[in-house]
Each structure stands twice: as structure tokens, then as C-alpha cells.
CSV table of C-alpha atoms in Angstrom, one decimal:
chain,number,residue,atom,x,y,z
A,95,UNK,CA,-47.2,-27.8,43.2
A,96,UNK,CA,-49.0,-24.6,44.7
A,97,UNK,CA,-52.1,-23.4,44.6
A,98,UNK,CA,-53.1,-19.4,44.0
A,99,UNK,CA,-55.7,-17.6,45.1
A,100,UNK,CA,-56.2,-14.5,43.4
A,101,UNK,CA,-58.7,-12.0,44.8
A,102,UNK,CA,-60.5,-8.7,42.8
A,103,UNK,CA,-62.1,-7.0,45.7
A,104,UNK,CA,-64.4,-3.9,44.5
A,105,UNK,CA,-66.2,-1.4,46.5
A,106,UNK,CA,-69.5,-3.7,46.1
A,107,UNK,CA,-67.8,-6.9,44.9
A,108,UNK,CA,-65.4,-9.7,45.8
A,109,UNK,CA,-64.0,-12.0,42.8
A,110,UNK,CA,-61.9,-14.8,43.5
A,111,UNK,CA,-59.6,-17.5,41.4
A,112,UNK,CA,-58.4,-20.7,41.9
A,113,UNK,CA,-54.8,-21.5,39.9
A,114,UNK,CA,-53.0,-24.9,40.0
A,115,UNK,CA,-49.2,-24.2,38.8
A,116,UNK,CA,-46.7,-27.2,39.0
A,117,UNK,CA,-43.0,-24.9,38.4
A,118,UNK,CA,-42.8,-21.1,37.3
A,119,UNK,CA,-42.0,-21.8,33.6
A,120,UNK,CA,-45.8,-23.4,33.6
A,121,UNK,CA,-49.5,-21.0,32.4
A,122,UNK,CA,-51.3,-20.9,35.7
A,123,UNK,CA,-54.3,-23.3,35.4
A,124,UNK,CA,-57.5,-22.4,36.1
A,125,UNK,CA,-59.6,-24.6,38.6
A,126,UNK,CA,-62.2,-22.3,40.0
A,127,UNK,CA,-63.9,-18.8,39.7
A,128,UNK,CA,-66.8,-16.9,42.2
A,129,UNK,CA,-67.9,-14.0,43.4
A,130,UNK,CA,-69.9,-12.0,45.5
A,131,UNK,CA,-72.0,-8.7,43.9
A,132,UNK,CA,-74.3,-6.6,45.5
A,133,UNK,CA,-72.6,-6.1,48.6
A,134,UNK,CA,-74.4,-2.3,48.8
A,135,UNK,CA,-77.2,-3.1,47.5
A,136,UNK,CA,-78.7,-6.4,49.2
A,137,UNK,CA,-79.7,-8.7,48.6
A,138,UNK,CA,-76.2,-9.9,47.3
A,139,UNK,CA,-75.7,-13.1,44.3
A,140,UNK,CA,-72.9,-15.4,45.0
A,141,UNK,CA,-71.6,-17.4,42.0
A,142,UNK,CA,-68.6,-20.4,41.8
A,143,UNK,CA,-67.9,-22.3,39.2
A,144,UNK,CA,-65.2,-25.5,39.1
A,145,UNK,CA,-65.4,-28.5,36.6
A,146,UNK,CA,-68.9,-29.6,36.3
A,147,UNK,CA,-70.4,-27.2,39.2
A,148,UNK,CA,-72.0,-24.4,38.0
A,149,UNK,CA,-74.1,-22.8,40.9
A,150,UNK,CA,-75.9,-20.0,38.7
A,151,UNK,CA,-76.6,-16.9,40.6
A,152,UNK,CA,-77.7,-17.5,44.3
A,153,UNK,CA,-79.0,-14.9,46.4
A,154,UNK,CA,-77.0,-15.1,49.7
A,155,UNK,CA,-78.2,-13.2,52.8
A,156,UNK,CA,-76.2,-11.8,55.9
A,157,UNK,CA,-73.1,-11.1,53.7
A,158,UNK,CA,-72.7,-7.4,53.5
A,159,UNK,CA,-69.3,-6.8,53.9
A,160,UNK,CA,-65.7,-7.9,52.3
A,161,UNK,CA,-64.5,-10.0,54.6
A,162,UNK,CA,-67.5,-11.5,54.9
A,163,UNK,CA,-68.0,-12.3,51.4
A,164,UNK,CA,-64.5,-13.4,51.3
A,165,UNK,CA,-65.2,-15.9,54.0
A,166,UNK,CA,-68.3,-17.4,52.3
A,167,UNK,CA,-66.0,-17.8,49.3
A,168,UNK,CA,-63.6,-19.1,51.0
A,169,UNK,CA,-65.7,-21.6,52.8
A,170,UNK,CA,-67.6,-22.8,49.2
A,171,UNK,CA,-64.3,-23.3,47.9
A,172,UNK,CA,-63.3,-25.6,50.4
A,173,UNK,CA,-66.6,-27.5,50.3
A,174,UNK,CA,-66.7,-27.3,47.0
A,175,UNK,CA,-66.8,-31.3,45.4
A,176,UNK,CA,-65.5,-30.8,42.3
A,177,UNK,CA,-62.4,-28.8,43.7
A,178,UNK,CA,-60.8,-31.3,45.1
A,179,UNK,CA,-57.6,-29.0,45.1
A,180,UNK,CA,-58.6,-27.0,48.8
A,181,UNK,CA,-60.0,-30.4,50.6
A,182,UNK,CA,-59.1,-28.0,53.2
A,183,UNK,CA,-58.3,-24.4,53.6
A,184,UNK,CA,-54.4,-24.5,54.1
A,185,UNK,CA,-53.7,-25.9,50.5
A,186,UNK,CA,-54.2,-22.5,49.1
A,187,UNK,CA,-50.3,-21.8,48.9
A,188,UNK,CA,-50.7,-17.8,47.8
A,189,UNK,CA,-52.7,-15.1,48.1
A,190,UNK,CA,-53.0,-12.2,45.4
A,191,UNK,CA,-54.5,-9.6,46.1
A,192,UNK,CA,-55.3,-6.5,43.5
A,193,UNK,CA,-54.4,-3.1,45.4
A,194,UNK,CA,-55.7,-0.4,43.1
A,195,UNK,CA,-53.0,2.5,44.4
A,196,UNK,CA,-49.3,1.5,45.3
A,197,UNK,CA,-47.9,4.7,45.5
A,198,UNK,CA,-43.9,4.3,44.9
A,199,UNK,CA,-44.3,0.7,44.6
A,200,UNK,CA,-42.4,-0.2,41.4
A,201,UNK,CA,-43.7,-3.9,41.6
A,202,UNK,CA,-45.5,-6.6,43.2
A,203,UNK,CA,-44.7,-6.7,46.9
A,204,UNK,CA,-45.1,-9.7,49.7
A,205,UNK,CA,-47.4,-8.4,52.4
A,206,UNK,CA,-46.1,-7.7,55.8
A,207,UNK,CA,-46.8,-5.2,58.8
A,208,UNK,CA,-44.8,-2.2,57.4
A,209,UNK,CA,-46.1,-3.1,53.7
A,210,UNK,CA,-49.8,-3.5,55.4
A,211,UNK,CA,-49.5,-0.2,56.9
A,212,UNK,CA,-48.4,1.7,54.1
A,213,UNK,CA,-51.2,0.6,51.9
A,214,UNK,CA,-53.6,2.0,54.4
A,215,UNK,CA,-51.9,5.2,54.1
A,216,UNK,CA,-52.8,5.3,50.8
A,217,UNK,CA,-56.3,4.5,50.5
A,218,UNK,CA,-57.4,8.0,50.7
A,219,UNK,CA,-56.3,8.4,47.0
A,220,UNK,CA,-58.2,4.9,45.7
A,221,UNK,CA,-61.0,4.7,48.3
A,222,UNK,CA,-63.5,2.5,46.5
A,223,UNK,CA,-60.9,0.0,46.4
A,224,UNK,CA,-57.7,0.0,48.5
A,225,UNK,CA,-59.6,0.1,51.6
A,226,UNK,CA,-61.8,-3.6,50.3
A,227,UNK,CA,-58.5,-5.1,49.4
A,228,UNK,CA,-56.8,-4.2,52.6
A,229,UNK,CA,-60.2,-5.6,54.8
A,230,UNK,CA,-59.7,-9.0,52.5
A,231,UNK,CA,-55.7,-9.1,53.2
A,232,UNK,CA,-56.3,-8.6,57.1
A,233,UNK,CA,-58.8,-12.0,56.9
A,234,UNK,CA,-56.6,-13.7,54.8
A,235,UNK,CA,-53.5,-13.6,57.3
A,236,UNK,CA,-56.5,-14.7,60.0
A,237,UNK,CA,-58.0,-17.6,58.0
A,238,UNK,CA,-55.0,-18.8,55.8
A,239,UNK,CA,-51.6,-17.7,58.3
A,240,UNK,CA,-49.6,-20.0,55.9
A,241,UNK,CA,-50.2,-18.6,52.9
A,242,UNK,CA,-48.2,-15.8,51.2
A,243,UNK,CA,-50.0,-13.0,50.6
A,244,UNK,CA,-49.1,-10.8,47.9
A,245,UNK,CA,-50.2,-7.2,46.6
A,246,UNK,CA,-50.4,-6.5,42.9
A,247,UNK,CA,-50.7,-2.9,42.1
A,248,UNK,CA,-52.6,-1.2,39.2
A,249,UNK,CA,-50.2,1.9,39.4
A,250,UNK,CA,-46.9,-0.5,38.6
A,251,UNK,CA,-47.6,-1.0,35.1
A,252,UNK,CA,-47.4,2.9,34.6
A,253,UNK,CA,-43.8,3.5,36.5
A,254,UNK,CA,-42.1,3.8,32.9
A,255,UNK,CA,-44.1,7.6,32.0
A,256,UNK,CA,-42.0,10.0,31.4
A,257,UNK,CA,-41.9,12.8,33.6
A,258,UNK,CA,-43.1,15.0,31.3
A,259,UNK,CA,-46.7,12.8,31.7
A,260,UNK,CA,-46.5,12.1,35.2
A,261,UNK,CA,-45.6,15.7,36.7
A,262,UNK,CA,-48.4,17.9,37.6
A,263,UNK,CA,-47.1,22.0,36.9
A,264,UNK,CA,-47.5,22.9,40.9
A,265,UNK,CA,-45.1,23.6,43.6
A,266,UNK,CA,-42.3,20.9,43.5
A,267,UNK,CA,-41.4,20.9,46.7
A,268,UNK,CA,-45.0,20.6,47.6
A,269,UNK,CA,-45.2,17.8,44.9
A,270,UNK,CA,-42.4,16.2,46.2
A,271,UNK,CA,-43.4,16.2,49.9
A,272,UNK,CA,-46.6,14.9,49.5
A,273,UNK,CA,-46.1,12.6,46.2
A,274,UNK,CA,-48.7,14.3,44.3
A,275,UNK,CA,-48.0,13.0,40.8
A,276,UNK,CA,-50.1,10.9,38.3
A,277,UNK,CA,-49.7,7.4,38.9
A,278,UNK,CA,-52.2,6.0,36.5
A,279,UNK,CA,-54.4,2.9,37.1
A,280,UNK,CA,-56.0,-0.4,35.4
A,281,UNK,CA,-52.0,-1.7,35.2
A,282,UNK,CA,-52.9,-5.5,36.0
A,283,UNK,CA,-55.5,-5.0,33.6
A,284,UNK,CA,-53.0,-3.1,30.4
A,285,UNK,CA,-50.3,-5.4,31.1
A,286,UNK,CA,-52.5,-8.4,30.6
A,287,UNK,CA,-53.9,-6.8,27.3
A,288,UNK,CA,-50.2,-5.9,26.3
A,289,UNK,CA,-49.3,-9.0,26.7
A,290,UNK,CA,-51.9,-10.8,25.0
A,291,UNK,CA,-51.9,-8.5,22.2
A,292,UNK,CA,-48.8,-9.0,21.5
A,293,UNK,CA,-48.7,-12.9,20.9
A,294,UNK,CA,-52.3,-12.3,19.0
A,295,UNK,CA,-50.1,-9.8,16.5
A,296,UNK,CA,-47.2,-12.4,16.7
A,297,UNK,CA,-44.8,-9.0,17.8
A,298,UNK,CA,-42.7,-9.2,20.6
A,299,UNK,CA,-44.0,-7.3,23.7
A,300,UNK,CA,-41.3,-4.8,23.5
A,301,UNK,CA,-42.1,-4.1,19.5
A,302,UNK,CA,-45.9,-3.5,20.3
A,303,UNK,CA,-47.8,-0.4,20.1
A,304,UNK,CA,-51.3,0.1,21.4
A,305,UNK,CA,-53.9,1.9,22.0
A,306,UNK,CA,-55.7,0.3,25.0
A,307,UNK,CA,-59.5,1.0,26.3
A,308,UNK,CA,-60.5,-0.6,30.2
A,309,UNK,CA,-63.6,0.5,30.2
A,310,UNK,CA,-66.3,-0.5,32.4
A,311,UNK,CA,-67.8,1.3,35.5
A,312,UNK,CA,-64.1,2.5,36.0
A,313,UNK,CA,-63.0,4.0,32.2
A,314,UNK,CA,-59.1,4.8,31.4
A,315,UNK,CA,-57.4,4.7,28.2
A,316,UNK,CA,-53.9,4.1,28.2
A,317,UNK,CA,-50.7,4.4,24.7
A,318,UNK,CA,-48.4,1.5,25.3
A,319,UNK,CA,-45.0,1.7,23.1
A,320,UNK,CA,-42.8,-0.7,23.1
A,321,UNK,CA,-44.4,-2.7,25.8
A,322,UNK,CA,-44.5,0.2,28.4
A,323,UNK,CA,-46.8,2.6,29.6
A,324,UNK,CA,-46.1,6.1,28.0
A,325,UNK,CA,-49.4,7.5,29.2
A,326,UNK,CA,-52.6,6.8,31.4
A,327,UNK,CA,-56.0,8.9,31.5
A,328,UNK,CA,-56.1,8.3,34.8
A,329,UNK,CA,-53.7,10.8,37.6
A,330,UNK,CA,-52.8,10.9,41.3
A,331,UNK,CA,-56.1,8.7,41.9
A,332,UNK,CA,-58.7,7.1,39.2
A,333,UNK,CA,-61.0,10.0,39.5
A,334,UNK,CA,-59.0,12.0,36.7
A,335,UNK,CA,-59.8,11.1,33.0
A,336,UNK,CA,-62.7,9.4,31.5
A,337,UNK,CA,-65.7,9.4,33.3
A,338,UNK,CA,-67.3,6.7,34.8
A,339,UNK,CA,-70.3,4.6,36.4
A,340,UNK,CA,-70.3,7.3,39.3
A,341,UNK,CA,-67.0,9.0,38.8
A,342,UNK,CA,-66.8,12.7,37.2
A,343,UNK,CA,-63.3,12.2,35.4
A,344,UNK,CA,-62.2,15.8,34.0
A,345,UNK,CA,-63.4,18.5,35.2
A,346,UNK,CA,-62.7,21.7,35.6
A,347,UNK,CA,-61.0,21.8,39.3
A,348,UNK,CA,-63.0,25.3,40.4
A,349,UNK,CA,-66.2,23.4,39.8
A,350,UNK,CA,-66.2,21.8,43.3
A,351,UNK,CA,-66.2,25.7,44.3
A,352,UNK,CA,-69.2,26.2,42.3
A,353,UNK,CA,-70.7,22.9,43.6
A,354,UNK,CA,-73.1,24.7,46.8
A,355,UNK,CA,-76.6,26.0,47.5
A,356,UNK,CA,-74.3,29.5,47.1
A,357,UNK,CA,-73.5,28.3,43.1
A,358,UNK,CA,-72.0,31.0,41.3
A,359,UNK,CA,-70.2,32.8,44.3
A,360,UNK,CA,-66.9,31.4,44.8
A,361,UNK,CA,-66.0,33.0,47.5
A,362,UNK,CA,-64.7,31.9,50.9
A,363,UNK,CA,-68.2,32.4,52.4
A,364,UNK,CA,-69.7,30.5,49.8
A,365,UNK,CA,-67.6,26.9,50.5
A,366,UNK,CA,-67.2,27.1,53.9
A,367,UNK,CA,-69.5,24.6,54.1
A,368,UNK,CA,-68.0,22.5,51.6
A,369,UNK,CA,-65.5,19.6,53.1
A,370,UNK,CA,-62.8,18.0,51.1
A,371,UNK,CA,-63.9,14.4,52.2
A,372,UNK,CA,-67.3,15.9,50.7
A,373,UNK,CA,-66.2,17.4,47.8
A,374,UNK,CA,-64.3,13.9,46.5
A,375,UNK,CA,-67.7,12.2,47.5
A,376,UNK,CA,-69.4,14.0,45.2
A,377,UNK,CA,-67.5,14.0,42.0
A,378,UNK,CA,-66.5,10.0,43.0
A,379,UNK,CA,-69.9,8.5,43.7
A,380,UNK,CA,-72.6,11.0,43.2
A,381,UNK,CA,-71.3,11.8,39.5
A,382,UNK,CA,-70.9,10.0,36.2
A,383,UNK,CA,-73.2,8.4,34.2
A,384,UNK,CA,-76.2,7.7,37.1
A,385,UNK,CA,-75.8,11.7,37.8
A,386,UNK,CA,-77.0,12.2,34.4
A,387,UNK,CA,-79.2,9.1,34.0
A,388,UNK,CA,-80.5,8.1,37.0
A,389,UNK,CA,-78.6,4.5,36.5
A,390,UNK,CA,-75.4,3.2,36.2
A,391,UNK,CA,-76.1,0.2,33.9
A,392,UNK,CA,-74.5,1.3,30.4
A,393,UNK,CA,-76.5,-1.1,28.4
A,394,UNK,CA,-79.6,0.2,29.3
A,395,UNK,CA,-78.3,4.2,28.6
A,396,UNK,CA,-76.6,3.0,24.7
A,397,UNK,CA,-80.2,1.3,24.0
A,398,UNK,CA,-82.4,4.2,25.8
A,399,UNK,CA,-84.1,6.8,23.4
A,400,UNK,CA,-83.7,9.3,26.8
A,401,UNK,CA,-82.2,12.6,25.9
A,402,UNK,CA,-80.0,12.3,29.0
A,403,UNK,CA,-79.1,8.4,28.1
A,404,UNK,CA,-78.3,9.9,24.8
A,405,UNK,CA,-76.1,12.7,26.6
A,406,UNK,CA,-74.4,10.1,28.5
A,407,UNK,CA,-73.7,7.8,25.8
A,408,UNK,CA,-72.2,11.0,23.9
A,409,UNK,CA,-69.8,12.5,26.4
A,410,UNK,CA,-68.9,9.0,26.6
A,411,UNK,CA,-67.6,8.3,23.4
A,412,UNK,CA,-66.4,12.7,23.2
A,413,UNK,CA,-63.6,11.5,25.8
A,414,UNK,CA,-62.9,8.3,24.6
A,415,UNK,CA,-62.1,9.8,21.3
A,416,UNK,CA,-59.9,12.4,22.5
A,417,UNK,CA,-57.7,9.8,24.2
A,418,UNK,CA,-57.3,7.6,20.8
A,419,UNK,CA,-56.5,11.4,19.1
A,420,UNK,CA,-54.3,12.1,22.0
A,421,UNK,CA,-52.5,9.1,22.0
A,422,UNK,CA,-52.1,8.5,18.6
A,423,UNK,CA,-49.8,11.2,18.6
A,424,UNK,CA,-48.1,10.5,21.5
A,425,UNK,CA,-47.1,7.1,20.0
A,426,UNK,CA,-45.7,9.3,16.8
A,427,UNK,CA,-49.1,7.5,14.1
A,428,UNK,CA,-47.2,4.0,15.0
A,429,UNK,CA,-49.9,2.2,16.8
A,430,UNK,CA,-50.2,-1.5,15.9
A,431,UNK,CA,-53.9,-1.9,17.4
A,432,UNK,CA,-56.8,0.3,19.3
A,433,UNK,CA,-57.8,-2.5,21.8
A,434,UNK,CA,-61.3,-1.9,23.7
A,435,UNK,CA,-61.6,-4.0,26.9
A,436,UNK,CA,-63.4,-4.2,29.9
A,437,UNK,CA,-67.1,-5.2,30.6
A,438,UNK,CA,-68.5,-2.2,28.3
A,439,UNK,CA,-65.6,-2.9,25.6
A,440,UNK,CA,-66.1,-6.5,25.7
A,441,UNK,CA,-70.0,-5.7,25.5
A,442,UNK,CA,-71.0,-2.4,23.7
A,443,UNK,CA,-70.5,-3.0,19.9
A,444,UNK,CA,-72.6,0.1,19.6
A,445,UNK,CA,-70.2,2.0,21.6
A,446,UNK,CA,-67.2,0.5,19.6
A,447,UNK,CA,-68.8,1.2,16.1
A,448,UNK,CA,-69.7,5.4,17.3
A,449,UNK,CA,-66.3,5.5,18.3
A,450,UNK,CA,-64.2,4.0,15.2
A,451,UNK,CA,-66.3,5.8,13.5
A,452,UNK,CA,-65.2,9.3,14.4
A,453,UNK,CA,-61.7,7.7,14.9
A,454,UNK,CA,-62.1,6.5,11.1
A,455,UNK,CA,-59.6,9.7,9.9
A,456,UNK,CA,-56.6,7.7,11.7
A,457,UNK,CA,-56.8,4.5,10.2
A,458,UNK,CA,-59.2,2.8,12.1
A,459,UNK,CA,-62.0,1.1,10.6
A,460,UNK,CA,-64.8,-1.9,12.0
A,461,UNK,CA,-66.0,-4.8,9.7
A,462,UNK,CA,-69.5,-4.4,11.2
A,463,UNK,CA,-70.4,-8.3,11.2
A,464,UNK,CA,-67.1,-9.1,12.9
A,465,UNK,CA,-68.0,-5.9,15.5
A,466,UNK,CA,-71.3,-7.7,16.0
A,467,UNK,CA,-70.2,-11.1,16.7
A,468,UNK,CA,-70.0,-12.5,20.6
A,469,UNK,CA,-66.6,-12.0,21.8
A,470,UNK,CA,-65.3,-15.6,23.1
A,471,UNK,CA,-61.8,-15.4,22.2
A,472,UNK,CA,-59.2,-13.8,24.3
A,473,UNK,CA,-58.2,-11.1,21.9
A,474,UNK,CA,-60.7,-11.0,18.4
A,475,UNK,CA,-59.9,-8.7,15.4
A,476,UNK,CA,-63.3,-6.8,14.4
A,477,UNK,CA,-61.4,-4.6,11.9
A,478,UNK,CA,-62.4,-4.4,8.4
A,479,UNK,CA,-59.8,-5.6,5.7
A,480,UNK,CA,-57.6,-3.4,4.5
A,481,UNK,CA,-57.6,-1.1,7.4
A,482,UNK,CA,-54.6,1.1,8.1
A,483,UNK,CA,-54.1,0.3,11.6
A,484,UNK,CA,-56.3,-3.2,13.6
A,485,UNK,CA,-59.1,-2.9,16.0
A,486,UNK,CA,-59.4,-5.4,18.3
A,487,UNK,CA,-61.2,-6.2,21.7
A,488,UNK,CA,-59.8,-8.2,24.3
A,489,UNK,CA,-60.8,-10.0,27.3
A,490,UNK,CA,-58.8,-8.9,30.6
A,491,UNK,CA,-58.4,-11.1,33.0
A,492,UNK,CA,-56.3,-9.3,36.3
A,493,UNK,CA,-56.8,-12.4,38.3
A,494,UNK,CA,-54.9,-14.7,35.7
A,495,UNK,CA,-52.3,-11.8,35.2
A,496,UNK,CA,-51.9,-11.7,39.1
A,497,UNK,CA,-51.3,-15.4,39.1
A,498,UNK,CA,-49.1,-15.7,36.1
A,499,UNK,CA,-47.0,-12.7,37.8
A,500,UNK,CA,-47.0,-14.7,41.2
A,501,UNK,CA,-46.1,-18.1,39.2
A,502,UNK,CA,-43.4,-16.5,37.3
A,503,UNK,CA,-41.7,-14.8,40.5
A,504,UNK,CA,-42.7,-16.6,43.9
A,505,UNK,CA,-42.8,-20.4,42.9
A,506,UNK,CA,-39.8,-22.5,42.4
């Protein structure tokens, strides 16, 4: 018997699982769920739920930080009377962690002191995430010593691209020297939906074709044939693509250039100003959708009569789109499903309807009163009948992915 622990650690947010798994031919089983939001933006709401207990959102004070929101958890969990699972903190068996940028890291690896230290080389090319996971990992090996702590890395999933999708037209010696390639991102995430959209169509994973959406504060679209990743909107870190809550996505790489009280004269007078560390701040956490709206809350800019909501909304579904069109080449017209997931794909039938919609000329089409409907099921067909090609919507999970990966592979 072990018991998982699987941790989602945001730049704002911790999230945390409880598994129970008897051998590694058995599902996970969920025992617990909680989390910790608001950690920028105090006060921050803690939330757990296991059995019967259902806490609500409480707002916690004096918790500002990962590891200490992964120690409240942590202690709630334990005290937690209807988890009788962790009567005491040592029970937890394995730790997952999610570790947004893995570099060369094909697949899940057991953390140690060269693994730890190579992660932290990395975070410069996922800093909203890498460096909350890595703050978690060092408290975990602190509070739990006897548990095995394992990363999970979003950039695994996409290790099957060609090179003709992965290889940026620079120097390759340069490229090679520094690894500057695209690795893609949201991989816990696509190989969950993958997976799960393959039993739904009643295919084998390696005879399934998708279209797949993750789109929530952090938006990439990904073409999965055959059960791999052929392509990801995302690059070298998860700035590149679609943008986002606070992220630019494309853009045209002078702009930065253009980005100074000097705008309009490019020159090296003109950015000497202009840091690199500054530069990435910018089009990470000062752009997106708050840059044009003033907010980052997508349900309020779909509903909003604001011209700039409305902007937002539609450069939003602009890129999407191009992706599907994109893709759906890439994948040769054979795509068995376009899949939306994610909070805003789970959420936003608005967003899915504009976007069949001018996806309609490929085969895709929405049965309105399905597309309406709450989402409870893991994966729920909202396409109309007689559709060319399905549209469905699918509720990722990366912390029951991480465990089922851990179950399959760490437990005997």
C-alpha cells in the first residue's frame, strides 16, 4: 500500500492530492484534494476536501509563500479526521511534484542533489513555475525525508516532435551549446487528455488523433497523432504561442526593442536601458489579457460589453483558431477530436461556440444545448450530430496523471 502526494505548485498557488494505490496494475484512488490561492494577492483562501469534510473557502493569514502554504497543507492533511490515511506525516509514501521545464529530461525522474540542481538551472526559462516547485521539493525532503520525491515534467510529453518543429533557424552551434530549442509545455496535462480521449472514442492511444486546447491563465494548443506530440504552441519556455492571463505569446521579437520611453528608435541608445530580466518581465507578467483589460479574470472580459474586453476575447479566439488551422494540417485532415480543456475550456461555452464557429469549414460543429450544459463528466461530446470530425471538452487532471505515472512505475 502507498500513499501519493501529488503537488501543482503555481506562481500564486499550491494544489495538493491525496492517492491511495494498493499494486501498480491498480487507478490511483483519490482520498483528498486542497489548495492554497492568493499567495500574491493576500489575503490567501485555503480549501481541503476528504470524505464528508468540505471546509469551503477559508481565508488563512501569514501564509505568503510556497513552502509555507505547503506546510499548512501539509499540517491539515495530517489533522484532517476524515483522512485517516496520514494519521501522521510519514505515511505519505511519494511525493510528485509538477516541474513545468525539464530541459533534456525524456521522463519522470527521482529527485536527488544533481537532479535538484539541475532544475534550478533551468528555472530561468519557466520562472513562474519551476522556481515554486523547487521551493516545495526542498520542504518536502525537510518535512517528509522518507518519502520519494519525484519530478514530472510538462516538456516530456513533447520529446517525440520532430526536428523539423522543435529546431529554431539560428546558429546551430549556438543552439546546441545553449539548448535553445522548443520544448513545448502543458505535457502532464495533453497526456492526461490523450489518454482519456482515447478510452472515451474507444481507439487505442496510439490510433488517436487530436486537436488539444489547455487553456486557462497559461493557453497552448497542442496536434497529437498517434498518441504523440507532433507539435506544441508553446517553445524554449511558455511565453511563445497563445497568449495568456499575463503572458504576451507571439510577438514580433523586435518589439521588446520598440518597448521604451525612446519607442520608435531602435537603436543602441534607445535600449540601453532596457534589461533582459526586464524585458521577459514585461511580456511574461505585465502583458496578456490584464494589459489590455485591466484584469485577468476571463469570465468577466467574454461577458463585458468593453471594447477592450471585446479586443481581448477576439485576439483570443484569432490565435486559438490559427492553431486548430495549423494543426489540422499538420495531422494530414485526420483528426479524431478538437478537445478544449483547462479552466477557460472547461468554462467558457461562449468561447468554445466563437471558436467552432470559424473552425466550422473543417468539420467541426457544436450542438449548442450540449455546449451549454455543465461539464461533470471527464471527457463530454458537445458536437452536433452528424459532424465531420467530434468536439469535445475534457477535464485535466495533472495531479491524478502524476500519480497514475508514479503508480504505474515506482510502486511494486
Amino acid at each position: 500500500m502507498a500513499i501519493i502526494l501529488s503537488i501543482n505548485a503555481g506562481s500564486s498557488s499550491v494544489k495538493a492530492s491525496v492517492y491511495e494505490v494498493s499494486s501498480s496494475s491498480s487507478p490511483p484512488t483519490p482520498l483528498a484534494e486542497a489548495s492554497i490561492s492568493g499567495l500574491t494577492a493576500p489575503p490567501a483562501t485555503f480549501t481541503l476536501t476528504a470524505g464528508s469534510t468540505n471546509t469551503g473557502k477559508q481565508e488563512i493569514r501569514d501564509v505568503d509563500t510556497q513552502e509555507s502554504a505547503f506546510e499548512y497543507i501539509l499540517d491539515h492533511l495530517q489533522a484532517c479526521e476524515t483522512l485517516p490515511q496520514i494519521s501522521d506525516k510519514h505515511d505519505i509514501t511519494h511525493v510528485c511534484h509538477r516541474v513545468v521545464h525539464g530541459g533534456d529530461y525524456p521522463d519522470a525522474h527521482i529527485i536527488d542533489d544533481n537532479t535538484f540542481h539541475h532544475l534550478q538551472d533551468l528555472t530561468e526559462l519557466a520562472p513562474l513555475h519551476n522556481a515554486s516547485a523547487l521551493a516545495i521539493v526542498k520542504t518536502c525532503t525537510k518535512l517528509l525525508p522518507n518519502a520519494k520525491n519525484i519530478a514530472y515534467f510538462d516538456t516530456s510529453f513533447h520529446g517525440t516532435m520532430p526536428d523539423a518543429a522543435k529546431t529554431y533557424p539560428i546558429d546551430p552551434r549556438v543552439a546546441k551549446e545553449n539548448k535553445l530549442r522548443k520544448y513545448g509545455f502543458h505535457g502532464i496535462s495533453y497526456s492526461f487528455i490523450t489518454r482519456s480521449v482515447a478510452g472515451f472514442l474507444g481507439k487505442g492511444i496510439d490510433a488517436t488523433n487530436i486537436i488539444a486546447l489547455h487553456l486557462g491563465s497559461g493557453a497552448s494548443a497542442c496536434a497529437v497523432k498517434g498518441g504523440k506530440s507532433v507539435d506544441n504552441s508553446m517553445g524554449l519556455t511558455p511565453l511563445a504561442g497563445l497568449p495568456g492571463a499575463t503572458r504576451s505569446g507571439d510577438v514580433d521579437p523586435s518589439l521588446i526593442f520598440h518597448f521604451t520611453h525612446d519607442a520608435g528608435k531602435p537603436t543602441p541608445g534607445s535600449t540601453r536601458k532596457m534589461h533582459i530580466s526586464q524585458a521577459e518581465d514585461i511580456l511574461n507578467t505585465k502583458s496578456g489579457w490584464k494589459a489590455l483589460t485591466g484584469t485577468t479574470d476571463f469570465g468577466h472580459i467574454s461577458s463585458s460589453s468593453d471594447p477592450q474586453c471585446k479586443l481581448a476575447f477576439d485576439i483570443f479566439i484569432d490565435r486559438v483558431v490559427g492553431y486548430i488551422g495549423s494543426y489540422y494540417v499538420k495531422l494530414g485532415g485526420e483528426v479524431d477530436a478538437l478537445v478544449f480543456a483547462g479552466g477557460i475550456g472547461e468554462k467558457a461555452d461562449l468561447f468554445r461556440s466563437r471558436v467552432v464557429e470559424k473552425s466550422r469549414c473543417l468539420g467541426f460543429e457544436l450542438d449548442e444545448q450540449r455546449n451549454q450544459e455543465a461539464i461533470k463528466k471527464t471527457v463530454q461530446d458537445i458536437s452536433s450530430q452528424g459532424a465531420r470530425h467530434r468536439t469535445l471538452v475534457c477535464q485535466t487532471d495533472e495531479q491524478f496523471e502524476m500519480a497514475r505515472q508514479c503508480a504505474a512505475s515506482q510502486i511494486g
